[in-house]
Amino acid sequence: MDLRIFTEPQQGASYDQLLRVAKAAEDAGFDAFFRSDHYLQMGMASGLPGPTDAWITLAGLARETSRIRLGTLVTSATFRHPSVLAISVAQVDQMSGGRTEFSLGSGWFRDEHTAYGIDLPESGERFDRYAEQLEIVTGLWEVAEGANFTFVGKHYRLENAPALPKPAQRPRPPVIIGGVGKKRTPALAARFADEFNLPFVDSATAAAQFVRVDAAARHIGRDPGEIVRSAALTLCVGRDDAEVARRADTIGCEVTDLTRRNELVGSVAEVVDKIGRYREATGITRLYLQYLDLSDLDHLDLVAAEVAPQLD
């Protein structure tokens, strides 16, 4: 089981804090460091000292880490033109020596778009744009070096783009797609995804969606086994009940609420059991641990030392 650390810096984090966590995660043996792509805090968080841009953050981390893989859950298709995004991600992939992963979502947080004056189309158009973005970004990366790339869609048009720079990983970094849409999302995953991720859903919901993705892959003649299955769940583990309660309180949650939502809350033994049951029900081989208190590096060390060894 690959364990990846997933942070939400829009809730309040500087680059230096994220760097500290990324280095700690790398030293502890985690597979990857991921962050959200948001500019506005959610809930009661202050958001101080203010937002950090996801791909600028990852560019910095690319130069200050050496092994851990880097990415977002997920890059919002509404924030960047796909041609510019392809250049940014390719450059970060080069800067990291081929350690980036590319996840893309259609965008959803309306308050964030309103606050910063970013257009958020209605869901149908938003998904259409998202599908075109996937085709453009992967197309720019995959076209042979020296060849140009042209795309004519409903929302985007590229004419003889030089399709440079190329990422270090060839033909491209792994592409991660997720979501619970029953038709269009599985179809896009079948075409583009190296990994399909389901964040914060119960195992029954995840299992049903993975079946849809498998069926969509078979429909176009693709082996479903080529698509990694993954999930994201909130992390709140402790050595005893008091430590669990303290960690839940620090992130503004109740233990009972986290338990009801089937998040990774409880003792080491309880969390190992929950991960095992989730894996058995869904077939996931990768898990993103939503780590919300960026000051609590002991939380990471506990998982690395006592949870991870039991998941082999």
PDB file of C-alpha atoms in Angstrom:
ATOM      1  CA  MET A   1       0.000   0.000   0.000  1.00  0.00           C
ATOM      2  CA  ASP A   2       1.437   3.349  -1.049  1.00  0.00           C
ATOM      3  CA  LEU A   3       0.833   6.003   1.609  1.00  0.00           C
ATOM      4  CA  ARG A   4       0.829   9.614   0.473  1.00  0.00           C
ATOM      5  CA  ILE A   5       0.535  12.803   2.500  1.00  0.00           C
ATOM      6  CA  PHE A   6      -2.147  15.212   1.333  1.00  0.00           C
ATOM      7  CA  THR A   7      -2.302  18.766   2.711  1.00  0.00           C
ATOM      8  CA  GLU A   8      -4.864  21.593   2.541  1.00  0.00           C
ATOM      9  CA  PRO A   9      -2.753  24.774   2.743  1.00  0.00           C
ATOM     10  CA  GLN A  10      -5.655  27.092   1.885  1.00  0.00           C
ATOM     11  CA  GLN A  11      -6.674  26.561   5.519  1.00  0.00           C
ATOM     12  CA  GLY A  12      -3.529  28.403   6.566  1.00  0.00           C
ATOM     13  CA  ALA A  13       0.081  27.578   5.665  1.00  0.00           C
ATOM     14  CA  SER A  14       3.199  29.263   4.380  1.00  0.00           C
ATOM     15  CA  TYR A  15       5.596  27.741   1.883  1.00  0.00           C
ATOM     16  CA  ASP A  16       8.091  27.151   4.700  1.00  0.00           C
ATOM     17  CA  GLN A  17       5.521  25.107   6.617  1.00  0.00           C
ATOM     18  CA  LEU A  18       4.758  23.021   3.542  1.00  0.00           C
ATOM     19  CA  LEU A  19       8.459  22.486   2.922  1.00  0.00           C
ATOM     20  CA  ARG A  20       8.913  21.292   6.504  1.00  0.00           C
ATOM     21  CA  VAL A  21       6.095  18.759   6.100  1.00  0.00           C
ATOM     22  CA  ALA A  22       7.284  17.593   2.673  1.00  0.00           C
ATOM     23  CA  LYS A  23      10.802  16.976   3.980  1.00  0.00           C
ATOM     24  CA  ALA A  24       9.456  15.201   7.061  1.00  0.00           C
ATOM     25  CA  ALA A  25       7.233  13.021   4.862  1.00  0.00           C
ATOM     26  CA  GLU A  26      10.181  12.179   2.631  1.00  0.00           C
ATOM     27  CA  ASP A  27      12.408  11.338   5.601  1.00  0.00           C
ATOM     28  CA  ALA A  28       9.660   9.169   7.124  1.00  0.00           C
ATOM     29  CA  GLY A  29       9.363   7.097   3.968  1.00  0.00           C
ATOM     30  CA  PHE A  30       6.013   8.253   2.583  1.00  0.00           C
ATOM     31  CA  ASP A  31       5.529   7.777  -1.130  1.00  0.00           C
ATOM     32  CA  ALA A  32       4.414  11.298  -2.072  1.00  0.00           C
ATOM     33  CA  PHE A  33       3.526  14.787  -0.910  1.00  0.00           C
ATOM     34  CA  PHE A  34       0.374  16.275  -2.406  1.00  0.00           C
ATOM     35  CA  ARG A  35      -1.455  19.516  -1.777  1.00  0.00           C
ATOM     36  CA  SER A  36      -4.829  20.958  -2.699  1.00  0.00           C
ATOM     37  CA  ASP A  37      -5.260  23.615  -5.389  1.00  0.00           C
ATOM     38  CA  HIS A  38      -7.372  26.274  -3.645  1.00  0.00           C
ATOM     39  CA  TYR A  39      -7.081  29.998  -2.970  1.00  0.00           C
ATOM     40  CA  LEU A  40      -9.783  30.424  -0.304  1.00  0.00           C
ATOM     41  CA  GLN A  41     -10.081  28.893   3.139  1.00  0.00           C
ATOM     42  CA  MET A  42     -13.044  26.697   3.997  1.00  0.00           C
ATOM     43  CA  GLY A  43     -15.051  26.543   7.199  1.00  0.00           C
ATOM     44  CA  MET A  44     -13.819  28.460  10.246  1.00  0.00           C
ATOM     45  CA  ALA A  45     -10.126  28.451   9.327  1.00  0.00           C
ATOM     46  CA  SER A  46      -8.425  31.849   9.197  1.00  0.00           C
ATOM     47  CA  GLY A  47      -6.465  31.081   6.053  1.00  0.00           C
ATOM     48  CA  LEU A  48      -3.515  33.056   7.428  1.00  0.00           C
ATOM     49  CA  PRO A  49      -0.936  33.902   6.208  1.00  0.00           C
ATOM     50  CA  GLY A  50      -2.835  33.652   2.907  1.00  0.00           C
ATOM     51  CA  PRO A  51      -2.992  31.331  -0.083  1.00  0.00           C
ATOM     52  CA  THR A  52      -0.035  29.781  -1.856  1.00  0.00           C
ATOM     53  CA  ASP A  53      -0.167  28.713  -5.489  1.00  0.00           C
ATOM     54  CA  ALA A  54      -0.079  24.953  -5.922  1.00  0.00           C
ATOM     55  CA  TRP A  55       2.346  24.697  -8.824  1.00  0.00           C
ATOM     56  CA  ILE A  56       4.666  27.415  -7.539  1.00  0.00           C
ATOM     57  CA  THR A  57       4.803  25.484  -4.258  1.00  0.00           C
ATOM     58  CA  LEU A  58       5.558  22.235  -6.061  1.00  0.00           C
ATOM     59  CA  ALA A  59       8.272  23.902  -8.117  1.00  0.00           C
ATOM     60  CA  GLY A  60       9.998  24.959  -4.912  1.00  0.00           C
ATOM     61  CA  LEU A  61       9.610  21.523  -3.377  1.00  0.00           C
ATOM     62  CA  ALA A  62      10.946  19.933  -6.546  1.00  0.00           C
ATOM     63  CA  ARG A  63      14.317  21.566  -5.864  1.00  0.00           C
ATOM     64  CA  GLU A  64      14.345  20.948  -2.114  1.00  0.00           C
ATOM     65  CA  THR A  65      13.397  17.260  -2.025  1.00  0.00           C
ATOM     66  CA  SER A  66      15.049  14.303  -3.709  1.00  0.00           C
ATOM     67  CA  ARG A  67      12.822  11.203  -3.656  1.00  0.00           C
ATOM     68  CA  ILE A  68       9.220  11.927  -2.782  1.00  0.00           C
ATOM     69  CA  ARG A  69       6.685  12.300  -5.596  1.00  0.00           C
ATOM     70  CA  LEU A  70       4.785  15.569  -5.910  1.00  0.00           C
ATOM     71  CA  GLY A  71       1.313  16.559  -7.066  1.00  0.00           C
ATOM     72  CA  THR A  72      -2.085  18.084  -6.381  1.00  0.00           C
ATOM     73  CA  LEU A  73      -5.498  16.741  -5.413  1.00  0.00           C
ATOM     74  CA  VAL A  74      -6.619  18.218  -7.668  1.00  0.00           C
ATOM     75  CA  THR A  75      -5.597  21.007 -10.028  1.00  0.00           C
ATOM     76  CA  SER A  76      -8.667  23.028 -10.951  1.00  0.00           C
ATOM     77  CA  ALA A  77      -9.338  23.286 -14.685  1.00  0.00           C
ATOM     78  CA  THR A  78     -10.917  26.707 -14.117  1.00  0.00           C
ATOM     79  CA  PHE A  79      -7.732  28.318 -12.781  1.00  0.00           C
ATOM     80  CA  ARG A  80      -5.343  28.000 -15.736  1.00  0.00           C
ATOM     81  CA  HIS A  81      -5.381  27.824 -19.510  1.00  0.00           C
ATOM     82  CA  PRO A  82      -4.464  24.250 -20.481  1.00  0.00           C
ATOM     83  CA  SER A  83      -1.494  25.301 -22.630  1.00  0.00           C
ATOM     84  CA  VAL A  84      -0.006  27.296 -19.755  1.00  0.00           C
ATOM     85  CA  LEU A  85      -0.731  24.460 -17.344  1.00  0.00           C
ATOM     86  CA  ALA A  86       1.047  21.954 -19.589  1.00  0.00           C
ATOM     87  CA  ILE A  87       4.151  24.173 -19.639  1.00  0.00           C
ATOM     88  CA  SER A  88       4.099  24.675 -15.852  1.00  0.00           C
ATOM     89  CA  VAL A  89       3.730  20.990 -15.007  1.00  0.00           C
ATOM     90  CA  ALA A  90       6.341  19.927 -17.563  1.00  0.00           C
ATOM     91  CA  GLN A  91       8.808  22.401 -16.072  1.00  0.00           C
ATOM     92  CA  VAL A  92       8.142  21.205 -12.508  1.00  0.00           C
ATOM     93  CA  ASP A  93       8.607  17.636 -13.733  1.00  0.00           C
ATOM     94  CA  GLN A  94      11.998  18.607 -15.137  1.00  0.00           C
ATOM     95  CA  MET A  95      12.903  20.476 -11.955  1.00  0.00           C
ATOM     96  CA  SER A  96      12.076  17.390  -9.863  1.00  0.00           C
ATOM     97  CA  GLY A  97      13.871  14.899 -12.076  1.00  0.00           C
ATOM     98  CA  GLY A  98      10.600  13.273 -13.109  1.00  0.00           C
ATOM     99  CA  ARG A  99       8.724  13.109  -9.811  1.00  0.00           C
ATOM    100  CA  THR A 100       5.471  14.938 -10.584  1.00  0.00           C
ATOM    101  CA  GLU A 101       1.988  13.495 -10.981  1.00  0.00           C
ATOM    102  CA  PHE A 102      -0.761  15.401 -12.750  1.00  0.00           C
ATOM    103  CA  SER A 103      -4.309  15.385 -11.439  1.00  0.00           C
ATOM    104  CA  LEU A 104      -7.037  17.539 -12.916  1.00  0.00           C
ATOM    105  CA  GLY A 105     -10.594  18.287 -11.845  1.00  0.00           C
ATOM    106  CA  SER A 106     -13.320  20.444 -13.340  1.00  0.00           C
ATOM    107  CA  GLY A 107     -13.399  22.964 -10.426  1.00  0.00           C
ATOM    108  CA  TRP A 108     -16.198  23.321  -7.909  1.00  0.00           C
ATOM    109  CA  PHE A 109     -15.776  25.829  -5.036  1.00  0.00           C
ATOM    110  CA  ARG A 110     -18.073  28.698  -6.067  1.00  0.00           C
ATOM    111  CA  ASP A 111     -17.187  31.044  -3.168  1.00  0.00           C
ATOM    112  CA  GLU A 112     -13.532  30.839  -4.174  1.00  0.00           C
ATOM    113  CA  HIS A 113     -14.267  31.696  -7.784  1.00  0.00           C
ATOM    114  CA  THR A 114     -16.505  34.589  -6.750  1.00  0.00           C
ATOM    115  CA  ALA A 115     -13.912  35.964  -4.326  1.00  0.00           C
ATOM    116  CA  TYR A 116     -11.144  36.053  -6.913  1.00  0.00           C
ATOM    117  CA  GLY A 117     -13.234  36.870  -9.991  1.00  0.00           C
ATOM    118  CA  ILE A 118     -12.624  33.518 -11.667  1.00  0.00           C
ATOM    119  CA  ASP A 119     -15.342  32.268 -14.000  1.00  0.00           C
ATOM    120  CA  LEU A 120     -17.114  29.094 -12.866  1.00  0.00           C
ATOM    121  CA  PRO A 121     -19.415  27.905 -15.651  1.00  0.00           C
ATOM    122  CA  GLU A 122     -22.398  25.693 -14.968  1.00  0.00           C
ATOM    123  CA  SER A 123     -21.647  22.009 -14.544  1.00  0.00           C
ATOM    124  CA  GLY A 124     -22.264  20.892 -18.121  1.00  0.00           C
ATOM    125  CA  GLU A 125     -20.002  23.491 -19.701  1.00  0.00           C
ATOM    126  CA  ARG A 126     -17.468  23.084 -16.912  1.00  0.00           C
ATOM    127  CA  PHE A 127     -17.151  19.374 -17.637  1.00  0.00           C
ATOM    128  CA  ASP A 128     -16.882  20.017 -21.384  1.00  0.00           C
ATOM    129  CA  ARG A 129     -13.993  22.405 -20.741  1.00  0.00           C
ATOM    130  CA  TYR A 130     -12.404  19.899 -18.395  1.00  0.00           C
ATOM    131  CA  ALA A 131     -12.504  17.161 -21.036  1.00  0.00           C
ATOM    132  CA  GLU A 132     -10.890  19.461 -23.597  1.00  0.00           C
ATOM    133  CA  GLN A 133      -8.209  20.434 -21.089  1.00  0.00           C
ATOM    134  CA  LEU A 134      -7.267  16.805 -20.530  1.00  0.00           C
ATOM    135  CA  GLU A 135      -6.959  16.297 -24.268  1.00  0.00           C
ATOM    136  CA  ILE A 136      -4.852  19.428 -24.715  1.00  0.00           C
ATOM    137  CA  VAL A 137      -2.448  18.909 -21.811  1.00  0.00           C
ATOM    138  CA  THR A 138      -1.778  15.250 -22.599  1.00  0.00           C
ATOM    139  CA  GLY A 139      -1.632  15.997 -26.317  1.00  0.00           C
ATOM    140  CA  LEU A 140       0.994  18.690 -25.868  1.00  0.00           C
ATOM    141  CA  TRP A 141       3.126  16.292 -23.840  1.00  0.00           C
ATOM    142  CA  GLU A 142       2.687  13.235 -26.036  1.00  0.00           C
ATOM    143  CA  VAL A 143       3.215  14.693 -29.509  1.00  0.00           C
ATOM    144  CA  ALA A 144       6.672  13.909 -30.815  1.00  0.00           C
ATOM    145  CA  GLU A 145       9.410  16.421 -30.104  1.00  0.00           C
ATOM    146  CA  GLY A 146       9.827  18.632 -33.131  1.00  0.00           C
ATOM    147  CA  ALA A 147       6.189  18.235 -34.135  1.00  0.00           C
ATOM    148  CA  ASN A 148       3.507  20.855 -33.546  1.00  0.00           C
ATOM    149  CA  PHE A 149       0.154  20.316 -31.843  1.00  0.00           C
ATOM    150  CA  THR A 150      -3.166  21.605 -33.131  1.00  0.00           C
ATOM    151  CA  PHE A 151      -6.493  21.328 -31.346  1.00  0.00           C
ATOM    152  CA  VAL A 152      -9.898  22.633 -32.343  1.00  0.00           C
ATOM    153  CA  GLY A 153     -12.599  22.266 -29.720  1.00  0.00           C
ATOM    154  CA  LYS A 154     -15.698  24.087 -28.601  1.00  0.00           C
ATOM    155  CA  HIS A 155     -13.876  26.051 -25.887  1.00  0.00           C
ATOM    156  CA  TYR A 156     -10.186  25.978 -26.841  1.00  0.00           C
ATOM    157  CA  ARG A 157      -8.246  26.308 -30.079  1.00  0.00           C
ATOM    158  CA  LEU A 158      -4.506  25.761 -30.533  1.00  0.00           C
ATOM    159  CA  GLU A 159      -2.749  26.203 -33.871  1.00  0.00           C
ATOM    160  CA  ASN A 160       0.681  24.700 -34.458  1.00  0.00           C
ATOM    161  CA  ALA A 161       1.749  24.934 -30.822  1.00  0.00           C
ATOM    162  CA  PRO A 162       5.399  23.831 -30.505  1.00  0.00           C
ATOM    163  CA  ALA A 163       4.418  21.521 -27.619  1.00  0.00           C
ATOM    164  CA  LEU A 164       7.438  22.397 -25.505  1.00  0.00           C
ATOM    165  CA  PRO A 165       8.886  21.929 -22.978  1.00  0.00           C
ATOM    166  CA  LYS A 166       8.538  18.199 -22.627  1.00  0.00           C
ATOM    167  CA  PRO A 167       8.279  16.697 -19.136  1.00  0.00           C
ATOM    168  CA  ALA A 168      11.125  14.566 -17.839  1.00  0.00           C
ATOM    169  CA  GLN A 169       8.798  11.570 -17.682  1.00  0.00           C
ATOM    170  CA  ARG A 170       8.006  10.338 -21.155  1.00  0.00           C
ATOM    171  CA  PRO A 171       5.604  10.416 -22.742  1.00  0.00           C
ATOM    172  CA  ARG A 172       4.112  12.266 -19.750  1.00  0.00           C
ATOM    173  CA  PRO A 173       3.674  12.281 -15.961  1.00  0.00           C
ATOM    174  CA  PRO A 174       1.013   9.951 -14.556  1.00  0.00           C
ATOM    175  CA  VAL A 175      -2.495  11.396 -14.902  1.00  0.00           C
ATOM    176  CA  ILE A 176      -4.899  11.170 -11.964  1.00  0.00           C
ATOM    177  CA  ILE A 177      -8.650  11.589 -12.417  1.00  0.00           C
ATOM    178  CA  GLY A 178     -11.366  11.223  -9.800  1.00  0.00           C
ATOM    179  CA  GLY A 179     -14.987  11.865  -8.974  1.00  0.00           C
ATOM    180  CA  VAL A 180     -18.283  10.072  -8.524  1.00  0.00           C
ATOM    181  CA  GLY A 181     -20.027  10.961 -11.791  1.00  0.00           C
ATOM    182  CA  LYS A 182     -21.500   7.754 -13.167  1.00  0.00           C
ATOM    183  CA  LYS A 183     -21.018   8.200 -16.929  1.00  0.00           C
ATOM    184  CA  ARG A 184     -18.726  10.935 -18.198  1.00  0.00           C
ATOM    185  CA  THR A 185     -16.155  10.635 -15.399  1.00  0.00           C
ATOM    186  CA  PRO A 186     -15.507   6.888 -15.924  1.00  0.00           C
ATOM    187  CA  ALA A 187     -15.314   7.468 -19.688  1.00  0.00           C
ATOM    188  CA  LEU A 188     -12.667  10.174 -19.254  1.00  0.00           C
ATOM    189  CA  ALA A 189     -10.762   7.990 -16.804  1.00  0.00           C
ATOM    190  CA  ALA A 190     -10.733   5.144 -19.316  1.00  0.00           C
ATOM    191  CA  ARG A 191      -9.170   7.452 -21.921  1.00  0.00           C
ATOM    192  CA  PHE A 192      -6.687   9.405 -19.836  1.00  0.00           C
ATOM    193  CA  ALA A 193      -6.156   8.100 -16.297  1.00  0.00           C
ATOM    194  CA  ASP A 194      -3.188   6.213 -14.951  1.00  0.00           C
ATOM    195  CA  GLU A 195      -4.867   6.442 -11.542  1.00  0.00           C
ATOM    196  CA  PHE A 196      -8.457   6.905 -10.422  1.00  0.00           C
ATOM    197  CA  ASN A 197      -8.939   8.547  -7.030  1.00  0.00           C
ATOM    198  CA  LEU A 198     -11.991   8.772  -4.810  1.00  0.00           C
ATOM    199  CA  PRO A 199     -11.716  11.285  -1.949  1.00  0.00           C
ATOM    200  CA  PHE A 200     -13.720  11.041   1.253  1.00  0.00           C
ATOM    201  CA  VAL A 201     -16.306   8.459   0.214  1.00  0.00           C
ATOM    202  CA  ASP A 202     -17.306   5.219   1.916  1.00  0.00           C
ATOM    203  CA  SER A 203     -15.991   1.924   0.608  1.00  0.00           C
ATOM    204  CA  ALA A 204     -19.300   0.908  -1.009  1.00  0.00           C
ATOM    205  CA  THR A 205     -19.445   4.130  -3.031  1.00  0.00           C
ATOM    206  CA  ALA A 206     -15.804   3.750  -4.028  1.00  0.00           C
ATOM    207  CA  ALA A 207     -16.190   0.107  -5.040  1.00  0.00           C
ATOM    208  CA  ALA A 208     -19.191   0.882  -7.248  1.00  0.00           C
ATOM    209  CA  GLN A 209     -17.335   3.701  -9.010  1.00  0.00           C
ATOM    210  CA  PHE A 210     -14.253   1.583  -9.593  1.00  0.00           C
ATOM    211  CA  VAL A 211     -16.514  -0.997 -11.284  1.00  0.00           C
ATOM    212  CA  ARG A 212     -17.811   1.740 -13.608  1.00  0.00           C
ATOM    213  CA  VAL A 213     -14.272   2.835 -14.466  1.00  0.00           C
ATOM    214  CA  ASP A 214     -13.279  -0.772 -15.199  1.00  0.00           C
ATOM    215  CA  ALA A 215     -16.288  -1.188 -17.479  1.00  0.00           C
ATOM    216  CA  ALA A 216     -15.492   2.045 -19.332  1.00  0.00           C
ATOM    217  CA  ALA A 217     -11.904   0.894 -19.853  1.00  0.00           C
ATOM    218  CA  ARG A 218     -12.983  -2.475 -21.228  1.00  0.00           C
ATOM    219  CA  HIS A 219     -15.450  -0.686 -23.527  1.00  0.00           C
ATOM    220  CA  ILE A 220     -12.581   1.055 -25.348  1.00  0.00           C
ATOM    221  CA  GLY A 221     -10.344  -2.001 -25.282  1.00  0.00           C
ATOM    222  CA  ARG A 222      -8.151  -0.951 -22.399  1.00  0.00           C
ATOM    223  CA  ASP A 223      -7.031  -3.267 -19.583  1.00  0.00           C
ATOM    224  CA  PRO A 224      -8.624  -1.923 -16.351  1.00  0.00           C
ATOM    225  CA  GLY A 225      -5.633  -3.222 -14.448  1.00  0.00           C
ATOM    226  CA  GLU A 226      -3.579  -0.401 -15.939  1.00  0.00           C
ATOM    227  CA  ILE A 227      -5.467   2.118 -13.788  1.00  0.00           C
ATOM    228  CA  VAL A 228      -4.292   2.401 -10.173  1.00  0.00           C
ATOM    229  CA  ARG A 229      -7.132   2.553  -7.641  1.00  0.00           C
ATOM    230  CA  SER A 230      -6.709   5.100  -4.844  1.00  0.00           C
ATOM    231  CA  ALA A 231      -8.642   6.918  -2.151  1.00  0.00           C
ATOM    232  CA  ALA A 232      -8.201   9.898   0.169  1.00  0.00           C
ATOM    233  CA  LEU A 233      -9.309   9.887   3.803  1.00  0.00           C
ATOM    234  CA  THR A 234      -8.783  12.221   6.755  1.00  0.00           C
ATOM    235  CA  LEU A 235      -6.039  11.145   9.171  1.00  0.00           C
ATOM    236  CA  CYS A 236      -6.503  11.310  12.947  1.00  0.00           C
ATOM    237  CA  VAL A 237      -4.608   8.529  14.713  1.00  0.00           C
ATOM    238  CA  GLY A 238      -3.236   8.483  18.236  1.00  0.00           C
ATOM    239  CA  ARG A 239      -1.508   6.278  20.757  1.00  0.00           C
ATOM    240  CA  ASP A 240      -4.487   6.521  23.111  1.00  0.00           C
ATOM    241  CA  ASP A 241      -7.980   8.027  23.225  1.00  0.00           C
ATOM    242  CA  ALA A 242      -6.727  11.310  24.662  1.00  0.00           C
ATOM    243  CA  GLU A 243      -4.265  11.814  21.822  1.00  0.00           C
ATOM    244  CA  VAL A 244      -6.926  10.995  19.225  1.00  0.00           C
ATOM    245  CA  ALA A 245      -9.327  13.483  20.835  1.00  0.00           C
ATOM    246  CA  ARG A 246      -6.650  16.166  20.986  1.00  0.00           C
ATOM    247  CA  ARG A 247      -5.803  15.767  17.331  1.00  0.00           C
ATOM    248  CA  ALA A 248      -9.461  15.828  16.339  1.00  0.00           C
ATOM    249  CA  ASP A 249     -10.047  18.994  18.348  1.00  0.00           C
ATOM    250  CA  THR A 250      -7.026  20.693  16.804  1.00  0.00           C
ATOM    251  CA  ILE A 251      -8.445  20.224  13.304  1.00  0.00           C
ATOM    252  CA  GLY A 252     -11.898  21.366  14.434  1.00  0.00           C
ATOM    253  CA  CYS A 253     -13.575  17.964  14.384  1.00  0.00           C
ATOM    254  CA  GLU A 254     -15.289  15.627  16.802  1.00  0.00           C
ATOM    255  CA  VAL A 255     -14.093  12.036  17.044  1.00  0.00           C
ATOM    256  CA  THR A 256     -17.666  10.829  16.699  1.00  0.00           C
ATOM    257  CA  ASP A 257     -18.135  12.834  13.502  1.00  0.00           C
ATOM    258  CA  LEU A 258     -14.912  11.510  11.966  1.00  0.00           C
ATOM    259  CA  THR A 259     -15.977   7.990  12.932  1.00  0.00           C
ATOM    260  CA  ARG A 260     -19.417   8.460  11.375  1.00  0.00           C
ATOM    261  CA  ARG A 261     -17.778   9.611   8.141  1.00  0.00           C
ATOM    262  CA  ASN A 262     -15.542   6.494   8.150  1.00  0.00           C
ATOM    263  CA  GLU A 263     -12.352   8.562   8.257  1.00  0.00           C
ATOM    264  CA  LEU A 264      -9.063   7.186   9.592  1.00  0.00           C
ATOM    265  CA  VAL A 265      -9.681   8.030  13.247  1.00  0.00           C
ATOM    266  CA  GLY A 266      -8.703   6.010  16.276  1.00  0.00           C
ATOM    267  CA  SER A 267      -5.824   4.016  17.681  1.00  0.00           C
ATOM    268  CA  VAL A 268      -3.103   2.505  15.514  1.00  0.00           C
ATOM    269  CA  ALA A 269      -4.866  -0.861  15.595  1.00  0.00           C
ATOM    270  CA  GLU A 270      -8.210   0.701  14.685  1.00  0.00           C
ATOM    271  CA  VAL A 271      -6.772   2.663  11.779  1.00  0.00           C
ATOM    272  CA  VAL A 272      -4.868  -0.349  10.442  1.00  0.00           C
ATOM    273  CA  ASP A 273      -8.116  -2.330  10.588  1.00  0.00           C
ATOM    274  CA  LYS A 274     -10.072   0.426   8.813  1.00  0.00           C
ATOM    275  CA  ILE A 275      -7.501   0.666   6.029  1.00  0.00           C
ATOM    276  CA  GLY A 276      -7.487  -3.107   5.650  1.00  0.00           C
ATOM    277  CA  ARG A 277     -11.270  -3.307   5.374  1.00  0.00           C
ATOM    278  CA  TYR A 278     -11.370  -0.412   2.911  1.00  0.00           C
ATOM    279  CA  ARG A 279      -8.677  -2.008   0.785  1.00  0.00           C
ATOM    280  CA  GLU A 280     -10.456  -5.370   0.811  1.00  0.00           C
ATOM    281  CA  ALA A 281     -13.747  -3.786  -0.261  1.00  0.00           C
ATOM    282  CA  THR A 282     -12.334  -1.547  -2.992  1.00  0.00           C
ATOM    283  CA  GLY A 283      -9.045  -2.959  -4.246  1.00  0.00           C
ATOM    284  CA  ILE A 284      -7.143   0.284  -3.623  1.00  0.00           C
ATOM    285  CA  THR A 285      -3.361   0.094  -3.620  1.00  0.00           C
ATOM    286  CA  ARG A 286      -2.725   3.745  -2.781  1.00  0.00           C
ATOM    287  CA  LEU A 287      -4.054   5.954   0.010  1.00  0.00           C
ATOM    288  CA  TYR A 288      -3.819   9.727   0.433  1.00  0.00           C
ATOM    289  CA  LEU A 289      -3.792  10.713   4.097  1.00  0.00           C
ATOM    290  CA  GLN A 290      -5.412  14.127   4.542  1.00  0.00           C
ATOM    291  CA  TYR A 291      -3.084  15.682   7.100  1.00  0.00           C
ATOM    292  CA  LEU A 292      -4.574  18.906   8.451  1.00  0.00           C
ATOM    293  CA  ASP A 293      -2.430  20.003  11.413  1.00  0.00           C
ATOM    294  CA  LEU A 294       0.822  20.872   9.651  1.00  0.00           C
ATOM    295  CA  SER A 295       2.588  21.564  12.945  1.00  0.00           C
ATOM    296  CA  ASP A 296       2.110  18.002  14.242  1.00  0.00           C
ATOM    297  CA  LEU A 297       5.020  16.132  12.682  1.00  0.00           C
ATOM    298  CA  ASP A 298       4.724  13.484  15.399  1.00  0.00           C
ATOM    299  CA  HIS A 299       1.490  12.469  13.681  1.00  0.00           C
ATOM    300  CA  LEU A 300       3.461  11.596  10.551  1.00  0.00           C
ATOM    301  CA  ASP A 301       6.122   9.758  12.510  1.00  0.00           C
ATOM    302  CA  LEU A 302       3.479   7.672  14.296  1.00  0.00           C
ATOM    303  CA  VAL A 303       1.906   6.570  11.016  1.00  0.00           C
ATOM    304  CA  ALA A 304       5.283   5.832   9.432  1.00  0.00           C
ATOM    305  CA  ALA A 305       6.528   3.844  12.410  1.00  0.00           C
ATOM    306  CA  GLU A 306       3.406   1.970  13.511  1.00  0.00           C
ATOM    307  CA  VAL A 307       0.736   2.014  10.796  1.00  0.00           C
ATOM    308  CA  ALA A 308       2.680   1.689   7.541  1.00  0.00           C
ATOM    309  CA  PRO A 309       4.627  -1.481   8.492  1.00  0.00           C
ATOM    310  CA  GLN A 310       1.346  -3.317   9.081  1.00  0.00           C
ATOM    311  CA  LEU A 311       0.023  -2.561   5.588  1.00  0.00           C
ATOM    312  CA  ASP A 312       2.592  -4.491   3.533  1.00  0.00           C
TER     313      ASP A 312
END
